[in-house]
Amino acid sequence: MEVVVAIIVGVLFAVGIYLILTQDVLRIVLGTSILTHAVHLLLMAMSMLKTGSAPLLGRGKETFVDPLPQALILTSIVINFGITAFFLVLAYRAYQKLDTTDMDRMPSESSRHRGQSR
Amino acid sequence: MSLLHLLTLSPFVLAAALPLLGKAAPRLHKGWFAAVLSAVLFAALLGYSADIRAGSPIIESFAWIPSLGISFTVYLDGLSLLFALLITGMGALVALYSVAYMNSSEESLNRFYVLLLIFMGAMLGLVLSDNLLTLYGFWELTSIASFLLIGYNHRNQRSRYGALKSLLITMTGGLGLLSGFILLYVMSGTYRIRELFEAGAPLISHPLFLPAMILILLGAFTKSAQYPFHIWLPDAMEAPTPVSAYLHSATMVKAGLYLVARLTPVFAGAPEWFWIVSLGGLVTLLYGSLGAVKQTDLKGILAYSTISQLGLMMSLLGIASLAGIFDGEERLLYAAAGTAALFHLLNHAAFKGTLFMAAGIVDHETGTRDIRKLGGLARIMPLTFTVSLFGALSMAGLPPFGGFISKEMFLESMIETMHAGVFRLQTWAVLFPVIAWIASVFTFVYSALFVVRTFFGPLKEELRSRNIHEAPPLMTIPPLLLSALALALGLFPGLAAYSLIRPAAEAMMPIIPASGERLPAELKLWHGFTPALWMTVGIVAAGSVLTLTARRWVKGYDLLPRGLSINRFYDASLRFFERITVRVTSLYMNGSSRSYVKYILGFMLLVLGFILFRSTDVTFQVRAYAVIRPYEWMILLGLAAAALAVPFAKSRTVAIILTGTIGYLMTLMFVFLRAPDLALTQMVVESISVTLFLLCFYHLPKLRTERRAVRFRLPNFLVSVAVGALMTLIALAVLDTNPFDPVSDYYVRESYESAGGKNIVNVILVDFRGFDTMLEIMVLGVASLGIYNMIKLRRKATDVGSRHVEHEGEEARKEASVLREAQYGYDGPVEDLDASKPGAGLPGDDQADSLPDLDGSSPAEHSDRREQPEEDQGPADSRAKGGERDA
């Protein structure tokens, strides 16, 4: 299963990066979201999969899956949510303000700067 | 830390304390602090002269960076002492002079004296350090201080130009110097100058010897403004006159001479050293004296004269290096050139300091330094006239001034060179005295022009209306002292000869005291009828004729081609580099953040890929395989399919739903991977996220209907596939055998024992790694503040906008609001509910009514406000559930 998961991790990373490199702001936000899923899977796979039961004590089980990646991922999920919400509103406001979701059509700081110097 | 260290560093301490001291004594001019400190340092250093004269140098060491073997070793021998006294003595006089000269505002005075003190400290450190690297550090610090002082009037474009020029040229040399020092280290294994001397002869045959020498000379020549690096010095005259007098004639520009003298024991004996130093010096001497004659600015004359005089001393140092290859009588003969150089160093400081200060006084009182506008000042400013005359006579090399003695010695050394008969001197040696004589004639001419044009002749019309008078005493005392010194050095040369010059010359040529000889130090005004005296007579005769006819032949300079000047070359190359830099930079800094992301990813691919490829520890052997059940296959394949479909989705809504699918499949994965908390949290978060996305879209009608697939771009595709492959490889590499015990065992063991919780993941989050969780909450807080502000800001901007247009009447307001509507998709005033309906103009307008709590703010705020509490609840909720399970 680990190998399959590793391949899925690769696929998710590739898709996430590809979306981040597009011009559409909304797809960039989606890309970051997919990237997070890839990282979560990677973290899970790192600790080997299904090596025991769920990390809950007092149920008569002796072996557990590694709880540490789960703690990390839990933190990551929440932070990712905050970031996604922020990005989304940013993209939304950018669209309202600039009437485009195309990164290339947004007047960037440097292009304005260049415009002044020339 | 010894007393000597403290002395060296005290200017820095005062520089740091100066602004505070200025607060404590606001009425006192800041210059007094600098003047008093310099005078104290001068006196303290003079106290060491008895030891030095007796031939026992002082060495104090202080480990600075012990791990690199860099120590701050202060070494005081004759050469260092001569320079240190020059630095502190001139420093005291210049600071005194500047008290009257500098009368600008409080703040800029602070800047001036802080920089001056930093310079003084750096210069002292330079001449006192025994370690090449510390020497280099101080060397660059003097360049920086000089840069800032030249640019003191930073609003003046010419000041900035001059400052930049000096910085670029001296720093280029400094870089060469550093490389040269490193090469010396490679050859000898030491950075200590003293140990370099002991390394001795084997160095000369080393293949790196010549490169090291050339690089070090590059540093020395740029600093000492030798041809063709001299071009920065005339432009440096934009600095305030005290700075010119101090840095750009008496001290900093002599750092190159110091370095050449200091390293003479290492390089002397090599023919290249002799030729480069002496010939470079001679060319500079001639070029400087020819250039000075055509100057019309008093400080311009002095700048070119300084270049010329530096060349003179440099050539003498080159000839002195011949002492390394002879013995006995002949050695002493050539060593006398070194004595001459060092004596001239002192004379130059005296007369050039005098003349700079006099030029400053003339500028200060008449408001101009242009000799075409000056004249007849001798009667109005008799004191300034007298000191200028003394300075000029010494500069021209006339008796009974110090300049005469050193000029005679210089001419003698040049004649002596003809008899050396080494390094193929037989053919070319006759050039030495010839160049020296021509240059001296022009030295006489510009010295004469300086005095004659300023002080003789009729007073010009425009100056007559001004109330010109002698400068205040504080300004006249320092040049008075210096001109007296110029005279005293001529009348009583023994004053300096035995206590300063001889120890310095012997420190420069340690082979002489080592072989039990002593340098002759009898400097005399009257030598008898030597060839040098006849040359001087010729100089005076020719010089007088040329001075009297100057107006006629100076025009000849205009005939020289201007396009070939070194300045033109400098400006052109600067422009060229600027253009190239802009072009190269804009090749990759194209302002698109996506390109930058690609660079980062590319770099990551390179580094990680290289490590994966090269590291022998990475094997792709998986420890153990977990079983995949059929339904898990389905989920995994579903994940891959959903992910791969996202880039192909034409409509954004589909892309969002596909992403949501990935999230829900992840939830299922978590369930099967025995992570119930993750599954719960992911479920909640995913639901909110998708809702949020769709809600956003809901209010952006244009986007919702727009259908556009992602355009395929090969570079993006390649980068993302490569990253994906790399991550797969990393994931596989991690599955290799683990040589360490996992830390997780500790958490499993201690979860109940120490923290009393049965849900291990929860215990880790809230107990063991509680701070992480706190920071996580902070991230959420910051994100929500950011979201809140983005919406709040917009509302404020609209308020201001509507208030602004009110003044321009109703019509304009309407127009503006229409404009805004076109821009933002909604109209401005917040109170106006109808106009601010989100999605106004949609076919289904009633949709807006279904959101009655909307108060005209953006839908995003609305969704934000709604979801925010849930968002906070999300993880807490799941944890609470986990807690229940504990109970």
PDB file of N, CA, C and O in Angstrom, chain B residues 243-280:
ATOM      1  N   VAL B 243      37.887  67.851   5.125  1.00  0.00           N
ATOM      2  CA  VAL B 243      37.980  66.450   4.719  1.00  0.00           C
ATOM      3  C   VAL B 243      39.032  66.276   3.631  1.00  0.00           C
ATOM      4  O   VAL B 243      39.849  65.353   3.666  1.00  0.00           O
ATOM      5  N   SER B 244      39.041  67.193   2.667  1.00  0.00           N
ATOM      6  CA  SER B 244      40.041  67.107   1.609  1.00  0.00           C
ATOM      7  C   SER B 244      41.437  67.198   2.203  1.00  0.00           C
ATOM      8  O   SER B 244      42.351  66.474   1.813  1.00  0.00           O
ATOM      9  N   ALA B 245      41.590  68.131   3.145  1.00  0.00           N
ATOM     10  CA  ALA B 245      42.913  68.312   3.740  1.00  0.00           C
ATOM     11  C   ALA B 245      43.332  67.061   4.500  1.00  0.00           C
ATOM     12  O   ALA B 245      44.504  66.675   4.489  1.00  0.00           O
ATOM     13  N   TYR B 246      42.385  66.446   5.139  1.00  0.00           N
ATOM     14  CA  TYR B 246      42.718  65.323   6.021  1.00  0.00           C
ATOM     15  C   TYR B 246      42.789  64.009   5.262  1.00  0.00           C
ATOM     16  O   TYR B 246      43.843  63.362   5.201  1.00  0.00           O
ATOM     17  N   LEU B 247      41.655  63.627   4.656  1.00  0.00           N
ATOM     18  CA  LEU B 247      41.617  62.314   4.015  1.00  0.00           C
ATOM     19  C   LEU B 247      42.367  62.306   2.695  1.00  0.00           C
ATOM     20  O   LEU B 247      43.145  61.408   2.414  1.00  0.00           O
ATOM     21  N   HIS B 248      42.105  63.317   1.868  1.00  0.00           N
ATOM     22  CA  HIS B 248      42.516  63.220   0.477  1.00  0.00           C
ATOM     23  C   HIS B 248      43.820  63.926   0.189  1.00  0.00           C
ATOM     24  O   HIS B 248      44.132  64.198  -0.950  1.00  0.00           O
ATOM     25  N   SER B 249      44.553  64.270   1.249  1.00  0.00           N
ATOM     26  CA  SER B 249      45.930  64.668   0.970  1.00  0.00           C
ATOM     27  C   SER B 249      46.874  64.144   2.046  1.00  0.00           C
ATOM     28  O   SER B 249      47.956  63.678   1.738  1.00  0.00           O
ATOM     29  N   ALA B 250      46.443  64.184   3.318  1.00  0.00           N
ATOM     30  CA  ALA B 250      47.406  63.859   4.361  1.00  0.00           C
ATOM     31  C   ALA B 250      47.411  62.386   4.762  1.00  0.00           C
ATOM     32  O   ALA B 250      48.464  61.821   5.021  1.00  0.00           O
ATOM     33  N   THR B 251      46.237  61.766   4.798  1.00  0.00           N
ATOM     34  CA  THR B 251      46.225  60.440   5.421  1.00  0.00           C
ATOM     35  C   THR B 251      45.745  59.321   4.505  1.00  0.00           C
ATOM     36  O   THR B 251      46.531  58.452   4.137  1.00  0.00           O
ATOM     37  N   MET B 252      44.459  59.341   4.131  1.00  0.00           N
ATOM     38  CA  MET B 252      43.923  58.138   3.485  1.00  0.00           C
ATOM     39  C   MET B 252      44.660  57.784   2.208  1.00  0.00           C
ATOM     40  O   MET B 252      44.974  56.618   1.966  1.00  0.00           O
ATOM     41  N   VAL B 253      44.930  58.791   1.381  1.00  0.00           N
ATOM     42  CA  VAL B 253      45.586  58.488   0.119  1.00  0.00           C
ATOM     43  C   VAL B 253      47.001  57.980   0.347  1.00  0.00           C
ATOM     44  O   VAL B 253      47.621  57.429  -0.553  1.00  0.00           O
ATOM     45  N   LYS B 254      47.508  58.164   1.565  1.00  0.00           N
ATOM     46  CA  LYS B 254      48.847  57.652   1.839  1.00  0.00           C
ATOM     47  C   LYS B 254      48.809  56.217   2.354  1.00  0.00           C
ATOM     48  O   LYS B 254      49.859  55.615   2.596  1.00  0.00           O
ATOM     49  N   ALA B 255      47.603  55.700   2.530  1.00  0.00           N
ATOM     50  CA  ALA B 255      47.510  54.301   2.968  1.00  0.00           C
ATOM     51  C   ALA B 255      48.176  53.374   1.957  1.00  0.00           C
ATOM     52  O   ALA B 255      48.809  52.384   2.330  1.00  0.00           O
ATOM     53  N   GLY B 256      48.038  53.720   0.670  1.00  0.00           N
ATOM     54  CA  GLY B 256      48.686  52.906  -0.359  1.00  0.00           C
ATOM     55  C   GLY B 256      50.194  52.941  -0.210  1.00  0.00           C
ATOM     56  O   GLY B 256      50.872  51.910  -0.340  1.00  0.00           O
ATOM     57  N   LEU B 257      50.719  54.137   0.086  1.00  0.00           N
ATOM     58  CA  LEU B 257      52.162  54.251   0.313  1.00  0.00           C
ATOM     59  C   LEU B 257      52.565  53.425   1.527  1.00  0.00           C
ATOM     60  O   LEU B 257      53.588  52.737   1.520  1.00  0.00           O
ATOM     61  N   TYR B 258      51.731  53.515   2.561  1.00  0.00           N
ATOM     62  CA  TYR B 258      52.040  52.734   3.769  1.00  0.00           C
ATOM     63  C   TYR B 258      52.128  51.256   3.435  1.00  0.00           C
ATOM     64  O   TYR B 258      53.048  50.562   3.851  1.00  0.00           O
ATOM     65  N   LEU B 259      51.162  50.794   2.663  1.00  0.00           N
ATOM     66  CA  LEU B 259      51.131  49.365   2.339  1.00  0.00           C
ATOM     67  C   LEU B 259      52.369  48.964   1.545  1.00  0.00           C
ATOM     68  O   LEU B 259      52.988  47.931   1.820  1.00  0.00           O
ATOM     69  N   VAL B 260      52.726  49.799   0.571  1.00  0.00           N
ATOM     70  CA  VAL B 260      53.916  49.492  -0.230  1.00  0.00           C
ATOM     71  C   VAL B 260      55.154  49.469   0.666  1.00  0.00           C
ATOM     72  O   VAL B 260      55.982  48.550   0.585  1.00  0.00           O
ATOM     73  N   ALA B 261      55.264  50.464   1.541  1.00  0.00           N
ATOM     74  CA  ALA B 261      56.424  50.510   2.431  1.00  0.00           C
ATOM     75  C   ALA B 261      56.420  49.308   3.374  1.00  0.00           C
ATOM     76  O   ALA B 261      57.447  48.662   3.594  1.00  0.00           O
ATOM     77  N   ARG B 262      55.221  48.985   3.883  1.00  0.00           N
ATOM     78  CA  ARG B 262      55.103  47.908   4.847  1.00  0.00           C
ATOM     79  C   ARG B 262      55.501  46.565   4.241  1.00  0.00           C
ATOM     80  O   ARG B 262      56.142  45.736   4.878  1.00  0.00           O
ATOM     81  N   LEU B 263      55.106  46.345   3.007  1.00  0.00           N
ATOM     82  CA  LEU B 263      55.363  45.053   2.385  1.00  0.00           C
ATOM     83  C   LEU B 263      56.650  45.040   1.568  1.00  0.00           C
ATOM     84  O   LEU B 263      56.950  44.052   0.899  1.00  0.00           O
ATOM     85  N   THR B 264      57.409  46.135   1.616  1.00  0.00           N
ATOM     86  CA  THR B 264      58.687  46.156   0.894  1.00  0.00           C
ATOM     87  C   THR B 264      59.577  44.969   1.279  1.00  0.00           C
ATOM     88  O   THR B 264      60.154  44.331   0.399  1.00  0.00           O
ATOM     89  N   PRO B 265      59.689  44.622   2.566  1.00  0.00           N
ATOM     90  CA  PRO B 265      60.549  43.481   2.891  1.00  0.00           C
ATOM     91  C   PRO B 265      60.101  42.186   2.226  1.00  0.00           C
ATOM     92  O   PRO B 265      60.922  41.312   1.981  1.00  0.00           O
ATOM     93  N   VAL B 266      58.797  42.068   1.932  1.00  0.00           N
ATOM     94  CA  VAL B 266      58.318  40.838   1.298  1.00  0.00           C
ATOM     95  C   VAL B 266      58.648  40.838  -0.188  1.00  0.00           C
ATOM     96  O   VAL B 266      59.091  39.840  -0.743  1.00  0.00           O
ATOM     97  N   PHE B 267      58.436  41.998  -0.827  1.00  0.00           N
ATOM     98  CA  PHE B 267      58.510  42.015  -2.284  1.00  0.00           C
ATOM     99  C   PHE B 267      59.805  42.587  -2.835  1.00  0.00           C
ATOM    100  O   PHE B 267      60.082  42.434  -4.023  1.00  0.00           O
ATOM    101  N   ALA B 268      60.554  43.295  -1.995  1.00  0.00           N
ATOM    102  CA  ALA B 268      61.760  43.945  -2.504  1.00  0.00           C
ATOM    103  C   ALA B 268      62.682  42.891  -3.095  1.00  0.00           C
ATOM    104  O   ALA B 268      62.816  41.788  -2.573  1.00  0.00           O
ATOM    105  N   GLY B 269      63.324  43.265  -4.188  1.00  0.00           N
ATOM    106  CA  GLY B 269      64.221  42.310  -4.831  1.00  0.00           C
ATOM    107  C   GLY B 269      63.603  41.731  -6.068  1.00  0.00           C
ATOM    108  O   GLY B 269      64.304  41.257  -6.953  1.00  0.00           O
ATOM    109  N   ALA B 270      62.285  41.779  -6.175  1.00  0.00           N
ATOM    110  CA  ALA B 270      61.652  41.301  -7.394  1.00  0.00           C
ATOM    111  C   ALA B 270      61.676  42.421  -8.424  1.00  0.00           C
ATOM    112  O   ALA B 270      61.306  43.551  -8.115  1.00  0.00           O
ATOM    113  N   PRO B 271      62.116  42.152  -9.655  1.00  0.00           N
ATOM    114  CA  PRO B 271      62.192  43.217 -10.654  1.00  0.00           C
ATOM    115  C   PRO B 271      60.819  43.828 -10.953  1.00  0.00           C
ATOM    116  O   PRO B 271      60.714  45.035 -11.169  1.00  0.00           O
ATOM    117  N   GLU B 272      59.748  42.970 -10.945  1.00  0.00           N
ATOM    118  CA  GLU B 272      58.421  43.508 -11.260  1.00  0.00           C
ATOM    119  C   GLU B 272      58.004  44.562 -10.241  1.00  0.00           C
ATOM    120  O   GLU B 272      57.416  45.585 -10.586  1.00  0.00           O
ATOM    121  N   TRP B 273      58.311  44.291  -8.986  1.00  0.00           N
ATOM    122  CA  TRP B 273      57.963  45.248  -7.927  1.00  0.00           C
ATOM    123  C   TRP B 273      58.638  46.575  -8.201  1.00  0.00           C
ATOM    124  O   TRP B 273      58.007  47.641  -8.181  1.00  0.00           O
ATOM    125  N   PHE B 274      59.943  46.517  -8.489  1.00  0.00           N
ATOM    126  CA  PHE B 274      60.682  47.745  -8.748  1.00  0.00           C
ATOM    127  C   PHE B 274      60.073  48.509  -9.917  1.00  0.00           C
ATOM    128  O   PHE B 274      59.799  49.704  -9.826  1.00  0.00           O
ATOM    129  N   TRP B 275      59.854  47.804 -11.012  1.00  0.00           N
ATOM    130  CA  TRP B 275      59.386  48.485 -12.215  1.00  0.00           C
ATOM    131  C   TRP B 275      57.993  49.051 -12.035  1.00  0.00           C
ATOM    132  O   TRP B 275      57.743  50.210 -12.385  1.00  0.00           O
ATOM    133  N   ILE B 276      57.075  48.257 -11.508  1.00  0.00           N
ATOM    134  CA  ILE B 276      55.689  48.744 -11.385  1.00  0.00           C
ATOM    135  C   ILE B 276      55.630  49.931 -10.440  1.00  0.00           C
ATOM    136  O   ILE B 276      55.054  50.975 -10.750  1.00  0.00           O
ATOM    137  N   VAL B 277      56.273  49.791  -9.274  1.00  0.00           N
ATOM    138  CA  VAL B 277      56.143  50.841  -8.273  1.00  0.00           C
ATOM    139  C   VAL B 277      56.849  52.112  -8.738  1.00  0.00           C
ATOM    140  O   VAL B 277      56.287  53.205  -8.698  1.00  0.00           O
ATOM    141  N   SER B 278      58.097  51.982  -9.218  1.00  0.00           N
ATOM    142  CA  SER B 278      58.819  53.212  -9.543  1.00  0.00           C
ATOM    143  C   SER B 278      58.276  53.845 -10.816  1.00  0.00           C
ATOM    144  O   SER B 278      58.089  55.065 -10.881  1.00  0.00           O
ATOM    145  N   LEU B 279      57.982  53.030 -11.815  1.00  0.00           N
ATOM    146  CA  LEU B 279      57.490  53.606 -13.063  1.00  0.00           C
ATOM    147  C   LEU B 279      56.071  54.142 -12.899  1.00  0.00           C
ATOM    148  O   LEU B 279      55.759  55.237 -13.371  1.00  0.00           O
ATOM    149  N   GLY B 280      55.235  53.369 -12.203  1.00  0.00           N
ATOM    150  CA  GLY B 280      53.881  53.845 -11.915  1.00  0.00           C
ATOM    151  C   GLY B 280      53.936  55.181 -11.195  1.00  0.00           C
ATOM    152  O   GLY B 280      53.200  56.119 -11.511  1.00  0.00           O
TER     153      GLY B 280
END
